[in-house]
Tab-separated table of C-alpha atoms in Angstrom:
chain	number	residue	atom	x	y	z
A	12	LEU	CA	0.060	0.371	-0.407
A	13	VAL	CA	0.947	3.566	-0.726
A	14	GLY	CA	-1.076	6.272	-0.049
A	15	ALA	CA	-0.530	10.323	-0.364
A	16	SER	CA	-2.411	13.659	0.677
A	17	VAL	CA	-1.590	16.904	-0.578
A	18	ILE	CA	-2.993	19.740	1.631
A	19	SER	CA	-2.091	23.286	1.500
A	20	ASN	CA	0.978	22.339	-0.667
A	21	GLN	CA	2.417	19.717	1.958
A	22	LEU	CA	2.685	16.043	0.785
A	23	TYR	CA	1.712	13.555	3.394
A	24	TRP	CA	2.098	9.605	2.982
A	25	VAL	CA	1.732	6.314	4.651
A	26	SER	CA	2.625	3.041	3.337
A	27	VAL	CA	3.817	-0.509	3.711
A	28	GLY	CA	5.406	-2.996	1.816
A	29	ASP	CA	7.434	-2.226	-1.640
A	30	SER	CA	4.908	0.158	-3.559
A	31	ILE	CA	6.848	3.137	-4.194
A	32	LEU	CA	6.302	7.090	-3.827
A	33	TYR	CA	8.660	9.193	-6.066
A	34	LEU	CA	9.003	12.904	-6.198
A	35	LEU	CA	10.504	14.499	-9.448
A	36	ARG	CA	12.219	18.049	-8.852
A	37	ASN	CA	14.410	19.706	-10.985
A	38	GLY	CA	15.627	16.773	-12.828
A	39	GLU	CA	16.111	14.464	-9.845
A	40	LEU	CA	13.798	11.193	-9.091
A	41	ARG	CA	13.835	10.435	-5.325
A	42	GLN	CA	12.064	7.703	-3.365
A	43	LEU	CA	10.520	9.553	-0.233
A	44	ASN	CA	9.195	6.221	1.284
A	45	ALA	CA	10.650	3.268	2.796
A	46	ASP	CA	10.898	-0.028	1.163
A	47	HIS	CA	9.435	-3.013	3.113
A	48	SER	CA	11.010	-5.594	1.055
A	49	TYR	CA	13.985	-7.946	1.605
A	50	LEU	CA	15.711	-5.821	-1.166
A	51	SER	CA	16.094	-2.792	1.101
A	52	VAL	CA	18.375	-5.373	3.308
A	53	LEU	CA	20.394	-6.820	-0.003
A	54	LYS	CA	20.794	-2.722	-1.234
A	55	GLU	CA	22.274	-2.357	2.066
A	56	LYS	CA	24.627	-5.226	1.706
A	57	VAL	CA	25.556	-4.022	-1.590
A	58	ALA	CA	26.581	-0.614	-0.126
A	59	ALA	CA	28.546	-2.362	2.412
A	60	GLN	CA	30.337	-3.911	-0.361
A	61	GLU	CA	29.128	-7.576	1.467
A	62	MET	CA	27.494	-8.558	-1.652
A	63	THR	CA	27.692	-7.483	-5.609
A	64	VAL	CA	25.052	-5.598	-7.559
A	65	ASP	CA	24.517	-9.029	-9.383
A	66	GLU	CA	24.406	-11.021	-6.570
A	67	MET	CA	21.574	-9.216	-5.285
A	68	LYS	CA	19.950	-9.002	-8.509
A	69	ILE	CA	19.622	-13.235	-8.481
A	70	HIS	CA	19.368	-13.476	-4.767
A	71	PRO	CA	15.888	-15.757	-4.159
A	72	GLN	CA	14.576	-13.865	-1.291
A	73	ARG	CA	15.082	-10.130	-3.397
A	74	ASN	CA	11.400	-9.903	-3.372
A	75	GLN	CA	10.058	-11.132	-0.062
A	76	LEU	CA	8.056	-8.272	2.050
A	77	LEU	CA	9.210	-7.058	5.548
A	78	SER	CA	5.648	-5.871	5.949
A	79	ALA	CA	2.451	-6.213	3.976
A	80	LEU	CA	-1.407	-5.817	4.703
A	81	VAL	CA	-2.446	-9.346	5.549
A	82	GLY	CA	-4.814	-8.573	8.952
A	83	ASP	CA	-1.987	-8.929	11.491
A	84	ASP	CA	-0.683	-6.168	13.297
A	85	LEU	CA	1.936	-4.025	11.203
A	86	GLU	CA	5.533	-3.900	12.661
A	87	LEU	CA	6.737	-1.409	9.660
A	88	ILE	CA	5.073	1.350	8.739
A	89	ASP	CA	6.095	4.084	6.718
A	90	LEU	CA	4.202	7.725	8.202
A	91	PRO	CA	6.688	10.235	8.482
A	92	PRO	CA	5.410	12.689	11.160
A	93	GLU	CA	6.689	16.156	8.635
A	94	PRO	CA	5.107	16.334	5.873
A	95	VAL	CA	7.380	17.355	2.677
A	96	GLU	CA	6.860	20.628	1.080
A	97	LEU	CA	5.434	20.544	-2.710
A	98	LYS	CA	7.139	23.461	-5.108
A	99	ASP	CA	5.591	24.344	-8.204
A	100	GLY	CA	6.409	21.930	-11.253
A	101	ASP	CA	7.110	19.122	-8.842
A	102	HIS	CA	6.020	15.436	-9.934
A	103	ILE	CA	4.776	12.909	-7.595
A	104	LEU	CA	4.220	9.130	-8.877
A	105	LEU	CA	2.904	6.313	-6.768
A	106	ALA	CA	3.448	3.286	-8.384
A	107	THR	CA	3.654	-0.709	-7.442
A	108	ASP	CA	7.052	-2.217	-7.415
A	109	GLY	CA	6.668	-3.314	-11.410
A	110	ILE	CA	8.041	0.270	-11.862
A	111	ASP	CA	11.420	-1.517	-11.118
A	112	THR	CA	11.466	-2.455	-14.402
A	113	LEU	CA	12.674	1.015	-15.204
A	114	ASP	CA	15.805	3.166	-14.056
A	115	SER	CA	15.038	6.250	-12.368
A	116	GLY	CA	16.880	7.458	-15.654
A	117	GLU	CA	14.253	6.071	-18.015
A	118	ILE	CA	11.719	7.205	-15.347
A	119	ILE	CA	12.520	11.097	-15.652
A	120	GLU	CA	13.014	10.636	-19.359
A	121	THR	CA	9.474	9.046	-19.565
A	122	ILE	CA	7.749	11.448	-17.820
A	123	ARG	CA	9.446	14.359	-19.614
A	124	MET	CA	8.448	13.158	-22.925
A	125	ASN	CA	4.723	14.542	-21.616
A	126	VAL	CA	4.887	18.278	-23.391
A	127	ASP	CA	1.685	18.881	-21.221
A	128	PRO	CA	2.686	17.899	-17.540
A	129	ILE	CA	-0.783	18.741	-15.956
A	130	ASP	CA	-2.286	16.160	-18.428
A	131	THR	CA	-1.445	13.276	-15.613
A	132	GLU	CA	-3.247	10.899	-17.307
A	133	THR	CA	-0.831	10.748	-20.324
A	134	THR	CA	2.177	10.678	-18.153
A	135	ALA	CA	0.874	7.346	-16.475
A	136	MET	CA	0.516	6.117	-19.590
A	137	LEU	CA	3.860	6.926	-20.538
A	138	VAL	CA	5.324	5.229	-17.839
A	139	LEU	CA	3.658	1.881	-18.041
A	140	ASN	CA	3.978	1.909	-21.926
A	141	ALA	CA	7.757	2.195	-21.254
A	142	VAL	CA	7.445	-0.219	-18.600
A	143	HIS	CA	5.702	-2.839	-20.734
A	144	ALA	CA	7.906	-2.131	-24.005
A	145	LYS	CA	11.083	-3.337	-21.693
A	146	SER	CA	9.456	-7.214	-22.016
A	147	ARG	CA	10.853	-8.402	-18.859
A	148	GLU	CA	10.350	-11.624	-18.232
A	149	LEU	CA	7.995	-12.796	-15.177
A	150	GLN	CA	7.379	-8.574	-15.109
A	151	ASP	CA	5.737	-7.833	-11.838
A	152	ASN	CA	2.453	-5.839	-12.142
A	153	THR	CA	2.409	-2.220	-12.425
A	154	ALA	CA	0.380	0.594	-11.452
A	155	VAL	CA	1.094	4.083	-11.803
A	156	ILE	CA	-0.787	7.521	-10.369
A	157	CYS	CA	0.825	10.584	-11.285
A	158	ALA	CA	0.269	14.013	-9.771
A	159	TYR	CA	1.462	17.287	-10.899
A	160	CYS	CA	2.359	20.380	-9.247
A	161	TYR	CA	1.287	23.488	-10.438
A	162	LEU	CA	1.264	26.170	-7.922
A	163	ASP	CA	0.772	29.699	-7.959
């Protein structure tokens, strides 16, 4: 689950699991929420040089969730106490983990393909088309919601 709300130019969110909340600002894409999958643990091991990127990509537990909505009490919930202040021209993307088919550069390039950033439906379709164009074997499901910040 990933959910977001904008109140007075402030972005609030909650997430559980491996869905992603991205903010694209001034050409820089950053993930705002925490990843509750074992892949986040593996990325830390790569950063600590305890394993290689290639080993991480084929690790059998890389997609295992550390937290999920299954009816039990949740130990891992990403619910930051402070919001992120939005700026004019910011793009917000909420997506399932299938978007991981694209690297950050490809996501940025795809979003910029839309000449009308306010048309977020087209932006979402461009991102989905880019994921599908990769034709990755065993592609995970992909759903995307896009928002554009137009502030006076």
